[in-house]
Short mmCIF file of C-alpha atoms and ligand atoms in Angstrom, two decimals:
data_model
loop_
_atom_site.label_atom_id
_atom_site.label_comp_id
_atom_site.label_asym_id
_atom_site.label_seq_id
_atom_site.Cartn_x
_atom_site.Cartn_y
_atom_site.Cartn_z
CA UNK A 255 76.72 98.70 80.14
CA UNK A 256 78.40 95.36 80.79
CA UNK A 257 81.95 95.37 79.51
CA UNK A 258 82.72 92.29 77.47
CA UNK A 259 85.87 91.67 75.55
CA UNK A 260 86.98 88.66 73.59
CA UNK A 261 90.02 86.89 72.30
CA UNK A 262 89.21 85.22 69.01
CA UNK A 263 92.17 83.27 67.69
CA UNK A 264 92.10 81.09 64.61
CA UNK A 265 93.53 77.68 65.58
CA UNK A 266 95.99 77.41 62.73
CA UNK A 267 99.24 77.35 64.73
CA UNK A 268 100.69 77.91 68.18
CA UNK A 269 99.72 80.87 70.38
CA UNK A 270 102.26 83.49 69.37
CA UNK A 271 103.35 86.49 71.39
CA UNK A 272 101.39 88.91 69.19
CA UNK A 273 98.16 87.04 69.87
CA UNK A 274 99.04 86.73 73.53
CA UNK A 275 99.44 90.47 73.81
CA UNK A 276 96.05 91.09 72.19
CA UNK A 277 94.59 88.56 74.61
CA UNK A 278 96.29 90.27 77.54
CA UNK A 279 94.94 93.70 76.61
CA UNK A 280 91.41 92.32 76.22
CA UNK A 281 91.69 90.39 79.48
CA UNK A 282 93.09 93.38 81.39
CA UNK A 283 90.41 95.67 80.10
CA UNK A 284 87.62 93.31 81.15
CA UNK A 285 89.23 92.76 84.58
CA UNK A 286 89.76 96.44 85.12
CA UNK A 287 86.17 97.30 84.31
CA UNK A 288 84.67 94.41 86.23
CA UNK A 289 83.53 92.94 82.94
CA UNK A 290 83.80 89.56 81.22
CA UNK A 291 86.44 88.07 78.99
CA UNK A 292 85.37 85.61 76.32
CA UNK A 293 87.41 83.02 74.46
CA UNK A 294 86.23 82.24 70.96
CA UNK A 295 87.88 79.77 68.66
CA UNK A 296 87.52 80.91 65.06
CA UNK A 297 87.83 77.52 63.45
CA UNK A 298 85.79 77.96 60.28
CA UNK A 299 88.82 77.41 58.06
CA UNK A 300 88.45 73.65 58.20
CA UNK A 301 91.55 72.99 56.20
CA UNK A 302 93.94 74.97 58.36
CA UNK A 303 92.34 74.56 61.80
CA UNK A 304 93.64 71.72 63.94
CA UNK A 305 92.85 70.31 67.37
CA UNK A 306 96.56 70.56 68.19
CA UNK A 307 96.37 74.33 67.65
CA UNK A 308 93.24 74.60 69.79
CA UNK A 309 95.11 72.76 72.57
CA UNK A 310 98.14 75.00 72.09
CA UNK A 311 95.92 78.05 72.55
CA UNK A 312 94.38 76.64 75.73
CA UNK A 313 97.81 75.68 77.08
CA UNK A 314 99.25 79.11 76.33
CA UNK A 315 96.32 80.98 77.83
CA UNK A 316 96.28 78.84 80.92
CA UNK A 317 100.06 79.09 81.43
CA UNK A 318 99.77 82.88 81.16
CA UNK A 319 96.85 82.85 83.60
CA UNK A 320 94.52 84.57 81.13
CA UNK A 321 91.39 82.79 82.22
CA UNK A 322 88.14 83.32 80.35
CA UNK A 323 84.76 83.97 81.95
CA UNK A 324 82.72 82.60 79.05
CA UNK A 325 83.45 80.05 76.38
CA UNK A 326 85.36 78.63 74.74
CA UNK A 327 82.93 79.09 71.87
CA UNK A 328 83.61 77.37 68.57
CA UNK A 329 82.47 78.96 65.35
CA UNK A 330 82.08 75.56 63.70
CA UNK A 331 79.25 74.90 66.17
CA UNK A 332 77.40 78.02 65.10
CA UNK A 333 76.86 77.46 61.38
CA UNK A 334 73.08 77.32 61.76
CA UNK A 335 73.06 80.73 63.34
CA UNK A 336 75.29 82.19 60.59
CA UNK A 337 72.98 80.72 57.94
CA UNK A 338 70.04 82.35 59.69
CA UNK A 339 71.71 85.77 59.63
CA UNK A 340 72.75 85.38 56.00
CA UNK A 341 69.14 84.55 55.15
CA UNK A 342 68.01 87.61 57.08
CA UNK A 343 70.37 89.80 55.07
CA UNK A 344 69.13 88.23 51.84
CA UNK A 345 65.51 88.76 52.88
CA UNK A 346 66.18 92.37 53.77
CA UNK A 347 67.85 92.96 50.44
CA UNK A 348 71.19 93.64 52.09
CA UNK A 349 72.80 90.61 50.47
CA UNK A 350 72.53 88.87 47.11
CA UNK A 351 73.67 85.80 45.24
CA UNK A 352 76.48 86.34 42.81
CA UNK A 353 77.37 83.71 40.23
CA UNK A 354 80.08 85.59 38.41
CA UNK A 355 83.13 83.51 37.62
CA UNK A 356 86.52 84.79 38.63
CA UNK A 357 87.21 85.89 35.04
CA UNK A 358 83.90 87.67 34.74
CA UNK A 359 84.54 89.48 37.97
CA UNK A 360 87.97 90.56 36.83
CA UNK A 361 86.52 91.79 33.58
CA UNK A 362 83.81 93.67 35.42
CA UNK A 363 86.37 95.21 37.73
CA UNK A 364 88.46 96.41 34.79
CA UNK A 365 85.40 97.90 33.20
CA UNK A 366 84.35 99.63 36.37
CA UNK A 367 87.84 100.92 36.94
CA UNK A 368 87.94 102.37 33.44
CA UNK A 369 84.58 104.06 34.09
CA UNK A 370 85.80 105.16 37.51
CA UNK A 371 82.92 103.24 39.05
CA UNK A 372 83.08 101.56 42.39
CA UNK A 373 83.40 97.78 42.26
CA UNK A 374 79.92 96.31 42.41
CA UNK A 375 78.57 93.11 41.02
CA UNK A 376 74.83 93.53 41.41
CA UNK A 377 74.20 94.36 37.79
CA UNK A 378 75.65 91.16 36.50
CA UNK A 379 74.20 88.98 39.20
CA UNK A 380 70.70 90.31 39.35
CA UNK A 381 69.32 87.63 37.09
CA UNK A 382 71.39 84.77 38.37
CA UNK A 383 69.59 81.66 39.49
CA UNK A 384 69.74 81.47 43.23
CA UNK A 385 70.97 77.91 43.33
CA UNK A 386 74.68 78.35 43.34
CA UNK A 387 77.17 81.12 43.65
CA UNK A 388 78.55 83.11 46.51
CA UNK A 389 76.53 85.51 48.61
CA UNK A 390 77.73 89.08 48.79
CA UNK A 391 76.87 91.79 51.24
CA UNK A 392 75.41 94.83 49.57
CA UNK A 393 77.64 97.51 50.90
CA UNK A 394 76.15 101.03 50.95
CA UNK A 395 77.21 103.09 47.96
CA UNK A 396 77.21 106.52 49.55
CA UNK A 397 78.43 108.03 52.74
CA UNK A 398 81.28 106.96 54.95
CA UNK A 399 82.11 104.77 57.89
CA UNK A 400 83.72 106.35 60.92
CA UNK A 401 85.64 104.16 63.33
CA UNK A 402 86.11 105.89 66.68
CA UNK A 403 89.13 103.81 67.48
CA UNK A 404 90.12 103.98 71.15
CA UNK A 405 93.79 103.60 70.30
CA UNK A 406 94.17 105.16 66.87
CA UNK A 407 91.55 107.92 67.04
CA UNK A 408 88.93 108.49 64.34
CA UNK A 409 89.38 106.63 61.08
CA UNK A 410 87.11 107.57 58.19
CA UNK A 411 86.54 105.29 55.21
CA UNK A 412 84.34 106.24 52.25
CA UNK A 413 81.80 103.57 51.34
CA UNK A 414 82.72 103.88 47.71
CA UNK A 415 86.08 102.35 48.59
CA UNK A 416 84.44 99.22 49.94
CA UNK A 417 83.33 96.44 47.64
CA UNK A 418 80.50 93.99 48.16
CA UNK A 419 82.31 91.43 50.22
CA UNK A 420 81.52 87.74 50.10
CA UNK A 421 79.71 86.63 53.25
CA UNK A 422 79.04 83.03 52.16
CA UNK A 423 81.10 80.86 49.85
CA UNK A 424 79.45 78.83 47.08
CA UNK A 425 79.42 75.79 49.39
CA UNK A 426 77.34 77.84 51.82
CA UNK A 427 80.03 78.29 54.49
CA UNK A 428 80.18 81.76 56.01
CA UNK A 429 83.30 83.93 55.73
CA UNK A 430 85.33 85.55 58.48
CA UNK A 431 83.73 89.01 58.35
CA UNK A 432 80.25 87.56 58.68
CA UNK A 433 81.00 85.14 61.51
CA UNK A 434 82.87 87.76 63.54
CA UNK A 435 80.00 90.20 63.25
CA UNK A 436 77.36 87.64 64.24
CA UNK A 437 79.46 86.44 67.17
CA UNK A 438 80.37 89.87 68.46
CA UNK A 439 76.69 90.75 68.30
CA UNK A 440 75.31 87.54 69.85
CA UNK A 441 77.94 87.45 72.55
CA UNK A 442 77.33 91.05 73.54
CA UNK A 443 80.90 92.18 72.93
CA UNK A 444 81.24 95.79 74.05
CA UNK A 445 84.90 96.28 73.11
CA UNK A 446 86.64 94.67 70.17
CA UNK A 447 90.33 94.80 71.01
CA UNK A 448 92.50 93.23 68.32
CA UNK A 449 95.58 93.64 66.17
CA UNK A 450 95.60 96.50 63.69
CA UNK A 451 96.06 93.99 60.86
CA UNK A 452 92.25 93.77 61.08
CA UNK A 453 91.64 97.46 60.61
CA UNK A 454 90.61 97.01 56.95
CA UNK A 455 87.89 94.61 58.05
CA UNK A 456 86.39 96.98 60.56
CA UNK A 457 84.41 99.30 58.22
CA UNK A 458 83.00 96.21 56.47
CA UNK A 459 81.99 94.70 59.78
CA UNK A 460 80.44 97.97 60.90
CA UNK A 461 78.31 98.09 57.76
CA UNK A 462 77.04 94.56 58.31
CA UNK A 463 76.27 95.36 61.95
CA UNK A 464 74.35 98.44 60.84
CA UNK A 465 72.38 96.37 58.32
CA UNK A 466 71.44 94.08 61.21
CA UNK A 467 70.31 97.08 63.21
CA UNK A 468 72.88 96.34 65.89
CA UNK A 469 74.50 98.69 68.31
CA UNK A 470 78.19 99.01 67.44
CA UNK A 471 80.87 97.81 69.81
CA UNK A 472 83.80 100.08 70.54
CA UNK A 473 86.98 99.25 68.66
CA UNK A 474 90.58 99.37 69.76
CA UNK A 475 93.22 98.29 67.26
CA UNK A 476 96.58 97.63 68.81
CA UNK A 477 99.71 97.94 66.71
CA UNK A 478 101.79 95.04 65.49
CA UNK A 479 104.92 93.68 67.06
CA UNK A 480 107.97 93.86 64.85
CA UNK A 481 111.28 92.06 64.83
CA UNK A 482 114.57 93.97 65.15
CA UNK A 483 114.74 94.28 61.34
CA UNK A 484 111.41 96.12 61.20
CA UNK A 485 109.51 93.19 59.67
CA UNK A 486 106.47 91.73 61.39
CA UNK A 487 107.58 89.42 64.19
CA UNK A 488 107.88 85.88 62.90
CA UNK A 489 109.68 82.62 63.53
CA UNK A 490 112.87 83.81 61.90
CA UNK A 491 113.29 86.37 64.69
CA UNK A 492 113.58 83.51 67.19
CA UNK A 493 111.01 82.21 69.59
CA UNK A 494 107.52 83.59 69.00
CA UNK A 495 105.42 80.84 70.52
CA UNK A 496 104.26 81.49 74.06
CA UNK A 497 104.96 77.89 75.07
CA UNK A 498 108.49 78.16 73.76
CA UNK A 499 109.03 80.84 76.39
CA UNK A 500 107.79 78.47 79.06
CA UNK A 501 110.17 75.81 77.76
CA UNK A 502 113.03 78.32 77.70
CA UNK A 503 112.56 79.11 81.38
CA UNK A 504 110.54 82.30 81.45
CA UNK A 505 108.00 83.09 84.13
CA UNK A 506 104.50 83.79 82.78
CA UNK A 507 104.27 87.04 84.74
CA UNK A 508 107.54 88.25 83.25
CA UNK A 509 106.27 87.53 79.75
CA UNK A 510 102.97 89.28 80.53
CA UNK A 511 104.83 92.26 81.91
CA UNK A 512 107.03 92.39 78.83
CA UNK A 513 104.07 92.11 76.46
CA UNK A 514 102.22 94.81 78.35
CA UNK A 515 105.12 97.24 78.14
CA UNK A 516 105.53 96.39 74.49
CA UNK A 517 102.67 98.54 73.34
CA UNK A 518 101.57 100.29 76.50
CA UNK A 519 103.18 102.54 79.05
CA UNK A 520 102.53 104.17 82.36
CA UNK A 521 105.12 106.87 82.89
CA UNK A 522 108.48 105.17 82.91
CA UNK A 523 107.49 102.31 85.18
CA UNK A 524 108.91 99.01 83.91
CA UNK A 525 107.70 96.41 86.37
CA UNK A 526 104.05 95.75 87.07
CA UNK A 527 102.49 93.01 89.10
CA UNK A 528 99.38 91.54 87.51
CA UNK A 529 97.25 93.39 90.08
CA UNK A 530 98.96 96.64 89.16
CA UNK A 531 98.43 95.93 85.46
CA UNK A 532 94.72 95.54 86.08
CA UNK A 533 94.61 98.68 88.19
CA UNK A 534 96.55 100.91 85.81
CA UNK A 535 95.63 99.61 82.36
CA UNK A 536 93.83 102.01 80.03
CA UNK A 537 93.41 101.63 76.30
CA UNK A 538 94.40 105.26 75.96
CA UNK A 539 97.92 104.39 77.15
CA UNK A 540 98.49 102.06 74.19
CA UNK A 541 101.10 102.96 71.61
CA UNK A 542 99.76 104.10 68.30
CA UNK A 543 102.62 102.70 66.25
CA UNK A 544 104.27 99.30 66.11
CA UNK A 545 106.83 98.24 68.69
CA UNK A 546 109.97 96.20 68.33
CA UNK A 547 110.44 92.94 70.18
CA UNK A 548 113.61 92.98 72.24
CA UNK A 549 114.65 89.54 73.54
CA UNK A 550 117.37 90.99 75.81
CA UNK A 551 114.90 93.19 77.59
CA UNK A 552 112.57 90.24 78.11
CA UNK A 553 115.47 88.26 79.55
CA UNK A 554 116.34 91.15 81.87
CA UNK A 555 112.74 91.34 83.02
CA UNK A 556 112.63 87.60 83.60
CA UNK A 557 115.66 87.87 85.85
CA UNK A 558 114.01 90.70 87.78
CA UNK A 559 110.97 88.50 88.31
CA UNK A 560 113.05 85.50 89.33
CA UNK A 561 114.92 87.66 91.85
CA UNK A 562 112.06 89.63 93.31
CA UNK A 563 108.93 87.52 92.93
CA UNK A 564 107.71 85.37 95.79
CA UNK A 565 110.10 82.40 95.92
CA UNK A 566 107.06 80.13 96.29
CA UNK A 567 105.74 81.37 92.95
CA UNK A 568 109.11 80.88 91.28
CA UNK A 569 109.43 77.41 92.84
CA UNK A 570 106.01 76.43 91.50
CA UNK A 571 107.26 77.04 87.99
CA UNK A 572 110.70 75.60 88.68
CA UNK A 573 109.14 72.25 89.57
CA UNK A 574 108.00 71.87 85.98
CA UNK A 575 111.55 72.34 84.71
CA UNK A 576 113.05 70.00 87.28
CA UNK A 577 110.62 67.29 86.18
CA UNK A 578 111.32 68.02 82.54
CA UNK A 579 115.03 67.62 83.24
CA UNK A 580 114.32 64.31 84.94
CA UNK A 581 115.12 65.39 88.49
CA UNK A 582 113.25 63.81 91.41
CA UNK A 583 112.84 66.70 93.82
CA UNK A 584 111.51 64.56 96.64
CA UNK A 585 115.07 63.54 97.40
CA UNK A 586 116.58 66.84 98.51
CA UNK A 587 116.00 70.33 99.88
CA UNK A 588 112.81 72.36 99.71
CA UNK A 589 112.70 73.93 96.25
CA UNK A 590 111.74 77.29 97.74
CA UNK A 591 115.10 77.38 99.53
CA UNK A 592 116.86 76.44 96.30
CA UNK A 593 115.15 79.37 94.57
CA UNK A 594 116.37 81.74 97.27
CA UNK A 595 119.90 80.40 96.87
CA UNK A 596 119.99 80.45 93.07
CA UNK A 597 117.91 83.43 92.00
CA UNK A 598 120.68 86.02 91.80
CA UNK A 599 122.59 84.04 89.22
CA UNK A 600 119.72 82.56 87.19
CA UNK A 601 118.25 84.57 84.35
CA UNK A 602 115.95 81.72 83.40
CA UNK A 603 114.35 78.79 85.16
CA UNK A 604 116.18 76.45 82.80
CA UNK A 605 119.47 77.85 84.09
CA UNK A 606 118.24 77.58 87.65
CA UNK A 607 117.08 74.01 87.22
CA UNK A 608 120.26 72.93 85.46
CA UNK A 609 122.38 74.50 88.18
CA UNK A 610 120.39 72.72 90.90
CA UNK A 611 120.60 69.09 89.87
CA UNK A 612 123.35 68.32 92.36
CA UNK A 613 121.09 69.07 95.30
CA UNK A 614 118.94 66.11 94.31
CA UNK A 615 121.13 63.63 92.50
CA UNK A 616 124.77 62.70 92.13
CA UNK A 617 126.60 64.53 89.36
CA UNK A 618 128.34 62.40 86.78
CA UNK A 619 131.70 64.13 86.65
CA UNK A 620 133.52 67.16 87.97
CA UNK A 621 133.64 70.21 85.78
CA UNK A 622 137.00 69.68 84.11
CA UNK A 623 138.35 73.20 84.49
CA UNK A 624 137.16 73.54 88.06
CA UNK A 625 138.65 70.18 89.05
CA UNK A 626 141.96 70.99 87.40
CA UNK A 627 142.19 74.29 89.20
CA UNK A 628 141.04 73.18 92.64
CA UNK A 629 141.97 69.54 93.07
CA UNK A 630 145.71 69.78 93.57
CA UNK A 631 148.50 68.61 95.79
CA UNK A 632 147.18 69.12 99.31
CA UNK A 633 143.52 69.56 98.39
CA UNK A 634 142.75 66.10 99.72
CA UNK A 635 144.23 67.13 103.03
CA UNK A 636 142.10 70.30 103.09
CA UNK A 637 138.99 68.29 102.38
CA UNK A 638 139.91 65.71 105.01
CA UNK A 639 140.36 68.42 107.67
CA UNK A 640 137.04 70.02 106.72
CA UNK A 641 135.38 66.65 106.85
CA UNK A 642 136.67 66.01 110.33
CA UNK A 643 135.18 69.31 111.41
CA UNK A 644 131.85 68.68 109.67
CA UNK A 645 131.56 65.16 111.05
CA UNK A 646 131.86 66.40 114.57
CA UNK A 647 129.14 69.02 114.44
CA UNK A 648 125.64 68.12 115.51
CA UNK A 649 123.83 71.16 114.16
CA UNK A 650 124.05 71.23 110.41
CA UNK A 651 123.36 74.88 109.78
CA UNK A 652 124.93 77.50 107.55
CA UNK A 653 126.41 79.59 110.29
CA UNK A 654 128.06 76.68 112.05
CA UNK A 655 129.40 75.20 108.83
CA UNK A 656 130.75 78.54 107.71
CA UNK A 657 132.64 78.83 110.97
CA UNK A 658 134.21 75.43 110.41
CA UNK A 659 135.38 76.51 106.95
CA UNK A 660 136.88 79.70 108.44
CA UNK A 661 138.57 77.81 111.27
CA UNK A 662 140.00 75.26 108.88
CA UNK A 663 141.49 77.98 106.68
CA UNK A 664 143.02 79.63 109.69
CA UNK A 665 144.40 76.44 111.16
CA UNK A 666 145.93 75.43 107.85
CA UNK A 667 147.16 78.97 107.17
CA UNK A 668 145.37 79.09 103.86
CA UNK A 669 143.36 81.79 102.19
CA UNK A 670 139.61 81.16 102.45
CA UNK A 671 139.34 80.50 98.71
CA UNK A 672 141.89 77.69 98.90
CA UNK A 673 139.58 75.90 101.29
CA UNK A 674 136.15 76.88 100.05
CA UNK A 675 136.81 76.25 96.33
CA UNK A 676 137.96 72.61 96.59
CA UNK A 677 135.00 72.06 98.90
CA UNK A 678 132.63 73.64 96.40
CA UNK A 679 133.89 71.48 93.54
CA UNK A 680 133.73 68.40 95.76
CA UNK A 681 130.11 68.86 96.73
CA UNK A 682 128.64 70.51 93.63
CA UNK A 683 130.92 69.26 90.90
CA UNK A 684 131.37 72.81 89.61
CA UNK A 685 133.34 75.97 90.33
CA UNK A 686 130.23 78.08 90.90
CA UNK A 687 127.43 77.54 93.35
CA UNK A 688 125.57 79.63 95.89
CA UNK A 689 127.56 80.79 98.95
CA UNK A 690 129.32 77.78 100.44
CA UNK A 691 127.39 77.83 103.72
CA UNK A 692 124.11 77.92 101.81
CA UNK A 693 125.21 75.12 99.50
CA UNK A 694 126.27 72.98 102.44
CA UNK A 695 123.13 73.46 104.43
CA UNK A 696 120.88 72.81 101.42
CA UNK A 697 122.78 69.69 100.51
CA UNK A 698 122.63 68.25 104.01
CA UNK A 699 125.07 66.23 106.04
CA UNK A 700 124.78 62.88 104.36
CA UNK A 701 125.25 63.98 100.75
CA UNK A 702 128.02 66.41 101.72
CA UNK A 703 130.14 63.88 103.59
CA UNK A 704 129.66 61.22 100.94
CA UNK A 705 130.74 63.57 98.19
CA UNK A 706 133.74 64.83 100.15
CA UNK A 707 134.89 61.28 100.64
CA UNK A 708 134.51 60.62 96.95
CA UNK A 709 136.46 63.77 96.08
CA UNK A 710 139.31 62.84 98.40
CA UNK A 711 139.51 59.48 96.64
CA UNK A 712 139.42 61.17 93.27
CA UNK A 713 142.25 63.58 94.18
CA UNK A 714 144.40 60.80 95.59
CA UNK A 715 144.00 58.74 92.44
CA UNK A 716 144.71 61.74 90.27
CA UNK A 717 147.89 62.57 92.18
CA UNK A 718 149.06 58.95 92.05
CA UNK A 719 149.10 59.00 88.27
N1 LIG B 983 90.36 85.14 64.15
C1 LIG B 983 91.05 86.36 63.86
C2 LIG B 983 92.56 86.13 63.92
O1 LIG B 983 93.00 85.17 64.51
C3 LIG B 983 90.75 87.46 64.84
C4 LIG B 983 89.45 88.06 64.62
C5 LIG B 983 89.14 89.28 65.46
O2 LIG B 983 89.81 89.50 66.49
O3 LIG B 983 88.22 89.97 65.09
O4 LIG B 983 93.28 86.91 63.34
#
């Protein structure tokens, strides 16, 4: 059997982390089994679906690296096929027109409830003219539906609990349960992996599939993601859009890793490369109950990735942030070296980018506190002595420069900090930066000497006042 999974978002908003996790599980399962992953845009709700949301889904999926093997398919392009299947169900006697008004239906429901009958509208609709009205699926009256859910185990639903659901609205447009069934069938989906908010739809979909004589896919319903207050994760819990995490400086692999662990485990391992995820993922390892989104843990994980991932990979994503912050990175050190220098102290790429501007462009002003503390009586002299040393050296490398800083401190009988700190503020504008030798070598001779000169001027003027 060919394994085929799908991600089937409705384009009615951004790609949120809940959807991304469902997509990840489907993608991982297909990858792991050497199968195919399909992207299907469920855009039949014409009022709520927008092109902007479709684009947001593509952007999110592509940023996460969750590439599809087939599609994207659009349900709005498949109306003819849905109509054909609806007609087939009508012809087979598995569907019927229903022209009851809302009020009539409510009345009928009340009546049936009082008689302890299952909700069913056939009686009333039998004689209706087949020109208008919705089309309902004739759900079996007896027996039960068993879902052998790969995450939740067996779920049994009695048919008498299921009503005759609408499969086409009075304007002829098909409804969600019908379109999903037809698509899953036509696209050869072997495993339907989706959020457990769809679990009530599953027995209905199974019954339609059976009426069509189709082989059933396997189902895996993954639990919801909750906010810290136990409510379903939503905007009020903070960022829930995948692209917001990109904007906030997260690495896609860190977010994937976090989403994977949020709902799946493998012993107590926390960090998984994407290759490891593919190798180790099993639906059986999925949590049965909902998990709580923990932004601190995601931030911790992001820092782990920034520190331990290939610096080239981190740099690739850092470029985007540097551009966004308006920094021209052609005028300065190799970004890979900047990553190596900054990764210990940067929990996000936004932090890393912000803290790296001075390698590429002049800073506007000294950090006030740092300047106050380090630009004092005598600091100009320290900087001048360092500058003399730096100017003389021909090899601008960390080791050499570090030695000059040490020698200067010794010659001036100052503690190392009294020399290195004014230097740091002079060249970076701030009181924190990577190790001074690293900062100097990344910055290069020209920028360093120019900034030291400027700082000496600044200190002199300040002391004159
Ligand atoms: N379009 C549905 C949604 O976005 C998903 C349908 C499915 O996975 O079966 O909730």
